[in-house]
mmCIF file of C-alpha atoms in Angstrom:
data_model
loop_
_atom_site.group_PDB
_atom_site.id
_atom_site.type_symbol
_atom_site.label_atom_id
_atom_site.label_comp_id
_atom_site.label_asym_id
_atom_site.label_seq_id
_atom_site.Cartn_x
_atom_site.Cartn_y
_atom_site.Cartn_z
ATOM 1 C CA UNK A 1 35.501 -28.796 35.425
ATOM 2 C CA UNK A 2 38.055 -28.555 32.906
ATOM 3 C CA UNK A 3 35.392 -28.977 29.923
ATOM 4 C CA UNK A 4 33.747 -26.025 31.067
ATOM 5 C CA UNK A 5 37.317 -23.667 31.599
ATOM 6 C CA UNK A 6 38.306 -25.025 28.062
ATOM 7 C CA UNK A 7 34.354 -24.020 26.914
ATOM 8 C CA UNK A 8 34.375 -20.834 28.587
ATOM 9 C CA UNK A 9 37.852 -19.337 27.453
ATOM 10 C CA UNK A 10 37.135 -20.226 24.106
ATOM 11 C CA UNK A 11 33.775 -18.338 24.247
ATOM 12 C CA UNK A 12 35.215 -15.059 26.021
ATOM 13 C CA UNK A 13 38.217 -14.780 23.641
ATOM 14 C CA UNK A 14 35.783 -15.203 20.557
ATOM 15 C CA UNK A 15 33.538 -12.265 21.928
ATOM 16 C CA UNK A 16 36.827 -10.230 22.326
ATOM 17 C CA UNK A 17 37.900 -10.897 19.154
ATOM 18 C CA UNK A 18 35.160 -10.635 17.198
ATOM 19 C CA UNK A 19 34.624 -6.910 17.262
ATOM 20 C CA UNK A 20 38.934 -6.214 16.859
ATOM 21 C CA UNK A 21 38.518 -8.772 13.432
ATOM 22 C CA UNK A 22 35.646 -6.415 12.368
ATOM 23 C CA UNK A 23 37.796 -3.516 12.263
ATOM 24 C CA UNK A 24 40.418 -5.160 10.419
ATOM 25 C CA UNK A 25 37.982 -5.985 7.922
ATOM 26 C CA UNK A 26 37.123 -2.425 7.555
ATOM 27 C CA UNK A 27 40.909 -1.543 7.542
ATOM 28 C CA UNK A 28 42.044 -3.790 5.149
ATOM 29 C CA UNK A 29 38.737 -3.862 2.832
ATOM 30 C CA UNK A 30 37.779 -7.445 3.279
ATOM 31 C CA UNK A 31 33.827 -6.433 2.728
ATOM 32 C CA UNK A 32 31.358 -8.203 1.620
ATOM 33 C CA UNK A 33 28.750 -5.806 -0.293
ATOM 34 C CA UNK A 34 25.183 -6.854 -1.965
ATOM 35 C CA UNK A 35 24.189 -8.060 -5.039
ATOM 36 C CA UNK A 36 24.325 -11.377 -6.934
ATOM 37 C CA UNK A 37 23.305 -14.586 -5.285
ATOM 38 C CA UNK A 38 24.306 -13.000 -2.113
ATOM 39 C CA UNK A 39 20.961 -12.210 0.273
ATOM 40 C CA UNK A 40 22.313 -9.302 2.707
ATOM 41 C CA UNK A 41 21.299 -5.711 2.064
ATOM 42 C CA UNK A 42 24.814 -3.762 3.491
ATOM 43 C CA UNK A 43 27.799 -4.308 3.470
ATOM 44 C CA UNK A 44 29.201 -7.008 5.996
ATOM 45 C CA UNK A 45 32.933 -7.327 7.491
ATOM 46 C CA UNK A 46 34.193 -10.942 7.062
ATOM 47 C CA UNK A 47 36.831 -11.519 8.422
ATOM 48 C CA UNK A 48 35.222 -13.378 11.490
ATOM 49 C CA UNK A 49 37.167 -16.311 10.900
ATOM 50 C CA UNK A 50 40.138 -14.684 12.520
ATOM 51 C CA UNK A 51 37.852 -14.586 15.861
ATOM 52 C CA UNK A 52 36.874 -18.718 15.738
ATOM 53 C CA UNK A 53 40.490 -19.148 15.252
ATOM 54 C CA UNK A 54 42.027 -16.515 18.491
ATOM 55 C CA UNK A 55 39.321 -18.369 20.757
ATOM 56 C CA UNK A 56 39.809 -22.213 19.405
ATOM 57 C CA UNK A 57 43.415 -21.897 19.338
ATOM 58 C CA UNK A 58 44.315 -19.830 22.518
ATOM 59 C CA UNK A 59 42.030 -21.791 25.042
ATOM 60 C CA UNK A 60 43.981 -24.669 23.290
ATOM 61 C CA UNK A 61 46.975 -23.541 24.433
ATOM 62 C CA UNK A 62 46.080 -22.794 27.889
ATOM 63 C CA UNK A 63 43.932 -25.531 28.981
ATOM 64 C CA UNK A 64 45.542 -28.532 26.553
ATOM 65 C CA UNK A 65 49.508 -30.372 26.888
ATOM 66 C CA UNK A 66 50.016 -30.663 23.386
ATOM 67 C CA UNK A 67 51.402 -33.724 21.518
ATOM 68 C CA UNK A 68 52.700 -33.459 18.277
ATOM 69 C CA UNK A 69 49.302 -34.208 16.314
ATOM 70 C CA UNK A 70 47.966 -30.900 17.909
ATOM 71 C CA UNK A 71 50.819 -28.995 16.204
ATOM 72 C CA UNK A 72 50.230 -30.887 13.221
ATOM 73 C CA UNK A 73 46.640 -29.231 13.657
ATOM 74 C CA UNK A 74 47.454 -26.189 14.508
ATOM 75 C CA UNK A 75 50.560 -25.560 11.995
ATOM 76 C CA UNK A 76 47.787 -26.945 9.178
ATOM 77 C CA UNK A 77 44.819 -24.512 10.316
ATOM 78 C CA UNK A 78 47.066 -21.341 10.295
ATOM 79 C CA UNK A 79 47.849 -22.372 7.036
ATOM 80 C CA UNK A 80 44.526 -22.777 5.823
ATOM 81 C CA UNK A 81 43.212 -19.556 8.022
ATOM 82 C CA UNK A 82 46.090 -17.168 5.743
ATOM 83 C CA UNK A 83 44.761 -18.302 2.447
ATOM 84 C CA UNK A 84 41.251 -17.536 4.044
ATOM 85 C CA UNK A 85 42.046 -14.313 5.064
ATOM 86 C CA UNK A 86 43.829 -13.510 1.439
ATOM 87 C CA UNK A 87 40.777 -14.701 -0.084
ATOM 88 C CA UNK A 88 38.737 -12.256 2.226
ATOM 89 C CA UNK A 89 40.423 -9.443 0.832
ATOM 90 C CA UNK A 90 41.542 -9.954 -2.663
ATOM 91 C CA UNK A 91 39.667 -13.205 -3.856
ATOM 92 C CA UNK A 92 41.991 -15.859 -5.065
ATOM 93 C CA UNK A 93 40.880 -18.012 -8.037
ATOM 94 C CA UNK A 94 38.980 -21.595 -7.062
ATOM 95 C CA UNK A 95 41.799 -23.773 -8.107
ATOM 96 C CA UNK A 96 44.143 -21.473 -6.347
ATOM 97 C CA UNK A 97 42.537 -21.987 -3.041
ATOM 98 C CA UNK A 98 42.109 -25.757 -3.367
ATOM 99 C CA UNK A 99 45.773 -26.539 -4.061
ATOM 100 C CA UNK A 100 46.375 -24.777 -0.542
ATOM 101 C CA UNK A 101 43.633 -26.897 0.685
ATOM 102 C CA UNK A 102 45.149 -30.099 -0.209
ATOM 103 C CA UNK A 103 49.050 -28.379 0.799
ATOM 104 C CA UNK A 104 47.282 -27.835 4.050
ATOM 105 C CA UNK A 105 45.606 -31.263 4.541
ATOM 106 C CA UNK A 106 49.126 -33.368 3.584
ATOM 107 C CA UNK A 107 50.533 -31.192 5.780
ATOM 108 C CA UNK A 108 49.106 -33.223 8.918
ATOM 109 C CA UNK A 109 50.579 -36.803 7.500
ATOM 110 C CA UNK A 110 53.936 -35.708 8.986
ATOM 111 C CA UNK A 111 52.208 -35.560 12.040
ATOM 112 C CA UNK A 112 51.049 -38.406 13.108
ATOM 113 C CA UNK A 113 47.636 -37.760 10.984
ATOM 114 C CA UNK A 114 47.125 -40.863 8.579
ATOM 115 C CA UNK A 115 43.989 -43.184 7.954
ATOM 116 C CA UNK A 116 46.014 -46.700 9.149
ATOM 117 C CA UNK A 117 42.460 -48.220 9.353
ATOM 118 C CA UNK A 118 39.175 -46.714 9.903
ATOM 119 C CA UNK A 119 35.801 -48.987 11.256
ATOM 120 C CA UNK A 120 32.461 -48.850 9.791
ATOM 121 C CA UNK A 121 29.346 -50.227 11.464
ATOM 122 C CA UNK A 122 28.725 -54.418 10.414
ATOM 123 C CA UNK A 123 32.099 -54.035 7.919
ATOM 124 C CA UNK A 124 34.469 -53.918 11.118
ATOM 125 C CA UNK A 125 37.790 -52.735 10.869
ATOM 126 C CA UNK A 126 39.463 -51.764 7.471
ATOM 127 C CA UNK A 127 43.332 -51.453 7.713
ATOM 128 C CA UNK A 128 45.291 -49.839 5.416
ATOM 129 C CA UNK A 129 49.065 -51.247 5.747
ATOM 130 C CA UNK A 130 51.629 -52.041 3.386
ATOM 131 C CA UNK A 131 52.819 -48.903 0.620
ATOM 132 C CA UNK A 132 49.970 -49.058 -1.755
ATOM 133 C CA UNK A 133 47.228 -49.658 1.165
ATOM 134 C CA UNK A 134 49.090 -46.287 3.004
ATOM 135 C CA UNK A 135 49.114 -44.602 0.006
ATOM 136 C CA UNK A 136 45.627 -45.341 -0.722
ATOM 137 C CA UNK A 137 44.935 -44.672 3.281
ATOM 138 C CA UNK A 138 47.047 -40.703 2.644
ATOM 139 C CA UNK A 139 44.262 -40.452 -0.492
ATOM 140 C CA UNK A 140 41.382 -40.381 1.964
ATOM 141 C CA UNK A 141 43.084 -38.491 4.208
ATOM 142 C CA UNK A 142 43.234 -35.888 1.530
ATOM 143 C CA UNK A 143 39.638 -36.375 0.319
ATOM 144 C CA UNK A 144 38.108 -36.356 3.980
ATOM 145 C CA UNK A 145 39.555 -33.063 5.209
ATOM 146 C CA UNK A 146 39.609 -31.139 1.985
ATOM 147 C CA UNK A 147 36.120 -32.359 1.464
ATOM 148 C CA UNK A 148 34.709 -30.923 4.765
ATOM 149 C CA UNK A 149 36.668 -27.557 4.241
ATOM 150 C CA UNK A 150 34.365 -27.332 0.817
ATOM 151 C CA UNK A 151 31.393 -28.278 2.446
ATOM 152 C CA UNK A 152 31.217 -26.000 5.278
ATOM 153 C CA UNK A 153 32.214 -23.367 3.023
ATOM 154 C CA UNK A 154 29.350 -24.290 0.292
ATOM 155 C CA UNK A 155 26.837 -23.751 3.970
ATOM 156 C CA UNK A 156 27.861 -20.355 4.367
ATOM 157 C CA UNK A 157 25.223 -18.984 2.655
ATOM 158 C CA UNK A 158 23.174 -16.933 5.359
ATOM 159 C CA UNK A 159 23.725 -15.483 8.505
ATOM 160 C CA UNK A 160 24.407 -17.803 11.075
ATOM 161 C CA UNK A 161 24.013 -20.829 9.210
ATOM 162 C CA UNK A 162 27.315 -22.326 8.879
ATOM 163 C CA UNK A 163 28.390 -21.254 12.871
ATOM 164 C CA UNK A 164 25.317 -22.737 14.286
ATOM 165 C CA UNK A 165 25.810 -25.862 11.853
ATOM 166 C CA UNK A 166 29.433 -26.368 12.762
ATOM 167 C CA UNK A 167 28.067 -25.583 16.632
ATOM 168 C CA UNK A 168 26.055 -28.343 16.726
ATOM 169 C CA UNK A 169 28.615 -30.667 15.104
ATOM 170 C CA UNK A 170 31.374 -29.835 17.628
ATOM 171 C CA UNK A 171 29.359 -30.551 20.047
ATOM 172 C CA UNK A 172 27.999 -34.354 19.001
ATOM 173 C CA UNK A 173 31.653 -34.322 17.982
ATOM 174 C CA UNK A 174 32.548 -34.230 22.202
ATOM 175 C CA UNK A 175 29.972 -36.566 22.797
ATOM 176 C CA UNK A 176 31.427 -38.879 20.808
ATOM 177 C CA UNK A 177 34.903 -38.385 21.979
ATOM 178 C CA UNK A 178 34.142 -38.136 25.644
ATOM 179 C CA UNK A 179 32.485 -41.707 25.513
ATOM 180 C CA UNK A 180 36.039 -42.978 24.325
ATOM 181 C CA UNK A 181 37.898 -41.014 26.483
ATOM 182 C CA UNK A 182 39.653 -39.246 22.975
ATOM 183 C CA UNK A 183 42.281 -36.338 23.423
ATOM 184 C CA UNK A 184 40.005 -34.782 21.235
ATOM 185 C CA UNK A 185 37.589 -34.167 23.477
ATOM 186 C CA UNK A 186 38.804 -30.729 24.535
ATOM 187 C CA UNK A 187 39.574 -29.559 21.467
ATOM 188 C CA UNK A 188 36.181 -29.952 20.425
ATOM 189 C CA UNK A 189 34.699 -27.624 23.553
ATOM 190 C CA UNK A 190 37.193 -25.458 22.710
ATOM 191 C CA UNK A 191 35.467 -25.501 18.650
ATOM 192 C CA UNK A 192 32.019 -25.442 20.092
ATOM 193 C CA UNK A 193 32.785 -21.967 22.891
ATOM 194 C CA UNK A 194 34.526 -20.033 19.763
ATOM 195 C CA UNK A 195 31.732 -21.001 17.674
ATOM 196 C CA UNK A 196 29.044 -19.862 20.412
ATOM 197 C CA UNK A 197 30.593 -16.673 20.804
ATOM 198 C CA UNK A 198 31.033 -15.826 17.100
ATOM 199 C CA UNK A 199 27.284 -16.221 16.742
ATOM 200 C CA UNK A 200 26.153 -13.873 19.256
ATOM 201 C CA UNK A 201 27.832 -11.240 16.515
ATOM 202 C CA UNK A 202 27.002 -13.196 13.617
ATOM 203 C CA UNK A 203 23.077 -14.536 14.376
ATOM 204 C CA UNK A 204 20.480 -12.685 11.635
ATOM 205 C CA UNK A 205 20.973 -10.066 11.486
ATOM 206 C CA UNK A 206 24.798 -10.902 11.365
ATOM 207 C CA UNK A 207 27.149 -7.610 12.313
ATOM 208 C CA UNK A 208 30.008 -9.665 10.872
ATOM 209 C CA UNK A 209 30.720 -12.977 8.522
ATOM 210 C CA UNK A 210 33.623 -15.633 9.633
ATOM 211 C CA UNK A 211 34.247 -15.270 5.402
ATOM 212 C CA UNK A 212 36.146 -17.914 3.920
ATOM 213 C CA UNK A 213 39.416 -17.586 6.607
ATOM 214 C CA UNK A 214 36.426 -18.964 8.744
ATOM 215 C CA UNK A 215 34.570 -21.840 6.568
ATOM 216 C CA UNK A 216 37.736 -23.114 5.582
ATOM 217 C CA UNK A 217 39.182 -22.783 9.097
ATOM 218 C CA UNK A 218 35.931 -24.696 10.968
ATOM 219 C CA UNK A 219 36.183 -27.300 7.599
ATOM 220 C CA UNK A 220 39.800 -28.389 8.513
ATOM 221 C CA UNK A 221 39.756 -28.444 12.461
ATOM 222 C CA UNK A 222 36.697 -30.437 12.232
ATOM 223 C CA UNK A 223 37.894 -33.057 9.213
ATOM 224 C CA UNK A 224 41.643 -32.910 11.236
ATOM 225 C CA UNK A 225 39.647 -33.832 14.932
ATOM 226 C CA UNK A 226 37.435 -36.729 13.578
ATOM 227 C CA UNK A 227 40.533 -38.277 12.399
ATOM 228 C CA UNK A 228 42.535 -37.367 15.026
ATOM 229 C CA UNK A 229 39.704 -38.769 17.261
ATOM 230 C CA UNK A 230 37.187 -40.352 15.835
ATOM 231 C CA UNK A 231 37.681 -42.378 12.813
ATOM 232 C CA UNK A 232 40.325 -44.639 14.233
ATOM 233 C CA UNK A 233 38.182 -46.323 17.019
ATOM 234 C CA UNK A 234 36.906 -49.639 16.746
ATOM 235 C CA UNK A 235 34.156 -48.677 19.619
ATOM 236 C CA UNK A 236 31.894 -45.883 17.639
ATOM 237 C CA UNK A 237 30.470 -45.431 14.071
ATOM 238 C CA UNK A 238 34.041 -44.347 12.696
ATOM 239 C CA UNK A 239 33.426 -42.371 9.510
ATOM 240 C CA UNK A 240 29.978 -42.733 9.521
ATOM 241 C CA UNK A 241 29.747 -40.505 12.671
ATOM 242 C CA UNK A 242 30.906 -37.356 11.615
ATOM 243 C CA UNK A 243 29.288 -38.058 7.944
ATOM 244 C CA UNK A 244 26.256 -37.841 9.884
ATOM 245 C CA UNK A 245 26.796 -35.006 11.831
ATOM 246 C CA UNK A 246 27.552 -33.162 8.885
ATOM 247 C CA UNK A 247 24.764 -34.618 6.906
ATOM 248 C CA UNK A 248 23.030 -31.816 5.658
ATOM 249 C CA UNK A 249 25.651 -29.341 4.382
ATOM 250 C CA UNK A 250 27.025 -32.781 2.495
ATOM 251 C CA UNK A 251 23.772 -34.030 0.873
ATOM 252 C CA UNK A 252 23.744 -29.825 0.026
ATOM 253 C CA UNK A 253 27.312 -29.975 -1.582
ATOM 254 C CA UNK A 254 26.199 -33.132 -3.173
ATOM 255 C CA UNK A 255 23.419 -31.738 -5.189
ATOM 256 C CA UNK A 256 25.608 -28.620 -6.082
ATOM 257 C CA UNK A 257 28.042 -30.934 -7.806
ATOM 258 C CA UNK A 258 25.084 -33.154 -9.734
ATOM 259 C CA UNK A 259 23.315 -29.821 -10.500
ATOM 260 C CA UNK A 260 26.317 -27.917 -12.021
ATOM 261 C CA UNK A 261 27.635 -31.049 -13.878
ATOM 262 C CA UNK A 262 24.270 -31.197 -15.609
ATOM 263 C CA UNK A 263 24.175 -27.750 -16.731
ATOM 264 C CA UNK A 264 27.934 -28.663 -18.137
ATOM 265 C CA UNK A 265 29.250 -25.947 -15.340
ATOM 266 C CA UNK A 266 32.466 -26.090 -13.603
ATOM 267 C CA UNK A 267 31.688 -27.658 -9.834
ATOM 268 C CA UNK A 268 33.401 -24.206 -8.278
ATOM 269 C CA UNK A 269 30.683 -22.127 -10.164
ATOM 270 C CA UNK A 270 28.706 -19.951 -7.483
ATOM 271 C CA UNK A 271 24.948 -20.328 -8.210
ATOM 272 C CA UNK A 272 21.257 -19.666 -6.082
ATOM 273 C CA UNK A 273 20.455 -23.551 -6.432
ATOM 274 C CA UNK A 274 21.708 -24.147 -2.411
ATOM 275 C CA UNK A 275 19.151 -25.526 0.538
ATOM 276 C CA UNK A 276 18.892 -21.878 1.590
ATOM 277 C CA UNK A 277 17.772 -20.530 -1.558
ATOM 278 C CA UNK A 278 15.434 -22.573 -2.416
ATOM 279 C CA UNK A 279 14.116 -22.064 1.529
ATOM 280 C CA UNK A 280 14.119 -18.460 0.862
ATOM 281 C CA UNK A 281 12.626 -18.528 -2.467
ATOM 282 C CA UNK A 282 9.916 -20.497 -0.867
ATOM 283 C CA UNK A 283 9.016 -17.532 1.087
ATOM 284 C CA UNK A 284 11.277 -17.763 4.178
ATOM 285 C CA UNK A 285 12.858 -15.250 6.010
ATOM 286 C CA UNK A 286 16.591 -15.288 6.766
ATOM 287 C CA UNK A 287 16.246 -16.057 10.609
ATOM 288 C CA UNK A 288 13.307 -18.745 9.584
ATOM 289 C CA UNK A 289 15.256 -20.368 6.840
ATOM 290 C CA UNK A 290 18.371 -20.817 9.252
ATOM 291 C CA UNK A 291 16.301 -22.049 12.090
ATOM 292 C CA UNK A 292 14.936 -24.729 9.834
ATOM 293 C CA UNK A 293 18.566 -25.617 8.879
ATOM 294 C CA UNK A 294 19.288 -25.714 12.580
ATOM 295 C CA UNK A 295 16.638 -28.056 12.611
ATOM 296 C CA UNK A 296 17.441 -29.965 10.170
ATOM 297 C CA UNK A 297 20.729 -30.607 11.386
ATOM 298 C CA UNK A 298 19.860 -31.673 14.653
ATOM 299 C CA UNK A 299 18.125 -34.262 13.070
ATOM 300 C CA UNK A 300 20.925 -35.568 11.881
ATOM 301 C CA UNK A 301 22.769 -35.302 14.786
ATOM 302 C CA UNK A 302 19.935 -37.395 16.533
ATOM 303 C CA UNK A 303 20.344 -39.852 14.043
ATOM 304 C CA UNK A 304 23.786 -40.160 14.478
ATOM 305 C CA UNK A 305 23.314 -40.814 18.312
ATOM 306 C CA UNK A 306 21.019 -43.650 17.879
ATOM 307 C CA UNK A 307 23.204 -45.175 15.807
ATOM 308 C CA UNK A 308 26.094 -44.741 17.838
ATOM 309 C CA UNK A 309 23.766 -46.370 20.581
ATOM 310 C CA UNK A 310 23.120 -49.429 18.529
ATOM 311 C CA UNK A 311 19.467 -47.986 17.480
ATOM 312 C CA UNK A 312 19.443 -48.565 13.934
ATOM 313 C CA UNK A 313 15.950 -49.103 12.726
ATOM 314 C CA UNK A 314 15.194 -45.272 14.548
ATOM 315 C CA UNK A 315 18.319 -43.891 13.526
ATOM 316 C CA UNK A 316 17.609 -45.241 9.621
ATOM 317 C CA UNK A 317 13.897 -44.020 10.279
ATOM 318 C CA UNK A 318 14.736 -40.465 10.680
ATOM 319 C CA UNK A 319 17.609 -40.500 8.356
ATOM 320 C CA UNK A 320 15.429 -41.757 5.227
ATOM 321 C CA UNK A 321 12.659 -38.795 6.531
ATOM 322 C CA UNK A 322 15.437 -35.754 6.661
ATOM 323 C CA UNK A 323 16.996 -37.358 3.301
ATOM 324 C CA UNK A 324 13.324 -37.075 1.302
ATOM 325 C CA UNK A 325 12.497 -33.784 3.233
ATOM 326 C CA UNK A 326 16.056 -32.394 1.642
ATOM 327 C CA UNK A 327 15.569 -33.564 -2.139
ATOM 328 C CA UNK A 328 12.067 -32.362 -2.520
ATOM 329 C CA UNK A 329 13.588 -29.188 -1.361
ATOM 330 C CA UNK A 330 16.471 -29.113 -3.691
ATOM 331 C CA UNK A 331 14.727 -30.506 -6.554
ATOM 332 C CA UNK A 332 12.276 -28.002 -6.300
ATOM 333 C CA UNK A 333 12.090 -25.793 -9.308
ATOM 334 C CA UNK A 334 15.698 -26.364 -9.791
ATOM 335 C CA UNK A 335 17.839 -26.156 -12.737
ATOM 336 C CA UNK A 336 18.310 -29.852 -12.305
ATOM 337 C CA UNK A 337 14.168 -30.697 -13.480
ATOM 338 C CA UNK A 338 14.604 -28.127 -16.502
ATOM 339 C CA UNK A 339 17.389 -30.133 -17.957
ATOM 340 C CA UNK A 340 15.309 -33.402 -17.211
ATOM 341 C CA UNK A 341 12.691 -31.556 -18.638
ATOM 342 C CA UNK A 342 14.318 -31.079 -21.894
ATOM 343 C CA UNK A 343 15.810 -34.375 -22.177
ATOM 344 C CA UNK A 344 12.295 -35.497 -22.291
ATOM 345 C CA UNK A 345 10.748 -33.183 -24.545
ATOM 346 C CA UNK A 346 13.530 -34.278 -27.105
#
């Protein structure tokens, strides 16, 4: 009963919310307008992310006892949401944004957030004691969390996708924490109502965007609650879990990095190479092209499961069919065969 009242709250406050943060937007000019690689055709409010934030964060505080990791969480994600919203409205510079990224992230060691070991399927248990062992332990702390705040922002490319994406995660994220009883558990309902009710504004055709205050927001709280709960458990996949659940927005983010390298661009360069443009260039609508990400991602998250179930051979089965499905997709007619191209011709 008191993973539905946590579920619930969170959903009602986000559909409160969610119309108040779209006149801010207005009022304070955080708009995002056509043109360029972006696919709407009028302008769009963005500032959504303050809505995920009001519903995560205040059926937190009325259903949860916090501990001091939680205010470690929380004290991190309003970080992280401010430089969101200032980059909703006046568009700070790439490197900018990712020195608050890491700020925020090494905020949480001081709170009882630290990779002291983390366990991998057949590898067991890797500890990471001693200074350079910590040190190397605060690294991937670092990496982990500021890497998921970049990928969920690289996924939100259409309406809906990111929110449904990030849905589904927080979700496979509670089943995984329920089955070891994690203090996580709630928090993750609490992700998964904000996110439901966000979507019911922001579903094609969206009425609003969560912006970067939201990607960056939904990046963080999920990177800070797989640590928090997941990745130091000897009885689950670990780090492989919420790699998983992520999968497809990572192998996307992965390909962005490869592509832009090869075309000797900076890795922050915005370009139309992403999943979702090639799914629209291939003659997709918007609401067609995000249901196929939807579906792709629940493949993923199936995957995951049978793994965490001891399935492997199924688990590996559908992973290596999503995995081929995704790079015939983003090879195709990318920028990354034209420079192959002319490294053969020469």
């Amino acid at each position: 009963m008191a993973y539905i009242i946590t579920f619930a709250l969170a959903l009602v406050i986000a559909v409160v919310c969610t119309p108040l943060t779209m006149k801010l937007a207005q009022k304070w000019g955080a708009i995002a307008y056509p043109g360029g690689r972006h696919v709407h055709k009028k302008p769009i409010p963005r500032l959504g992310g303050l809505a995920l934030y009001a519903g995560f964060w205040l059926a937190a505080a009325l259903t949860q006892k916090w501990d001091l990791s939680f205010w470690g969480l929380f004290l991190g994600s309003t970080l992280i949401m401010v430089v969101g919203v200032c980059d909703d409205i006046w568009e700070i510079r790439p490197l900018v944004k990712l020195f608050w990224q890491i700020v925020s992230a090494a905020l949480l060691f001081g709170f009882n957030f630290s990779m002291d070991f983390i366990s991998l399927p057949i590898i067991g248990q890797i500890n990471f004691t001693g200074f350079w062992l910590s040190t190397i332990g605060f690294a991937l702390m670092l990496f982990w969390i500021v890497g998921l705040v970049n990928t969920v922002n690289i996924s939100d490319g259409l309406d809906g996708l990111a929110a449904g994406i990030c849905f589904m995660a927080a979700l496979l994220l509670f089943w995984s924490a329920n089955r070891i009883s994690s203090p996580a558990a709630h928090l993750t309902l609490a992700l998964a109502g904000s996110l439901l009710g966000f979507l019911l504004f922001n579903f094609p055709p969206a009425k609003v965007f969560m912006g970067d205050s939201g990607s960056m927001f939904l990046g963080y709280i999920i990177g800070g609650l797989s640590i928090y709960g997941l990745l130091k458990t000897a009885t689950i996949l670990g780090v492989v879990f919420p790699l998983l659940v992520m999968g497809m927005p990572v192998t996307d983010l992965t390909f962005a990095i490869i592509r832009r390298k090869l075309r000797g661009q900076s890795v922050a360069t915005a370009d139309r190479g992403h999943l979702h443009h090639r799914l629209l260039d291939a003659g997709l609508s918007q609401r067609q092209a995000v249901l196929s990400m939807y579906g792709i991602s629940a493949c993923f998250g199936i995957s995951a499961v049978l793994g965490a179930k001891g399935q492997w051979i199924m688990a590996l089965a559908i992973l290596i069919l999503v995995f081929a499905l995704l790079v015939i997709i983003l090879m195709r007619r990318t920028a990354m065969l034209a420079v192959f191209g002319r490294r053969h011709s020469k």
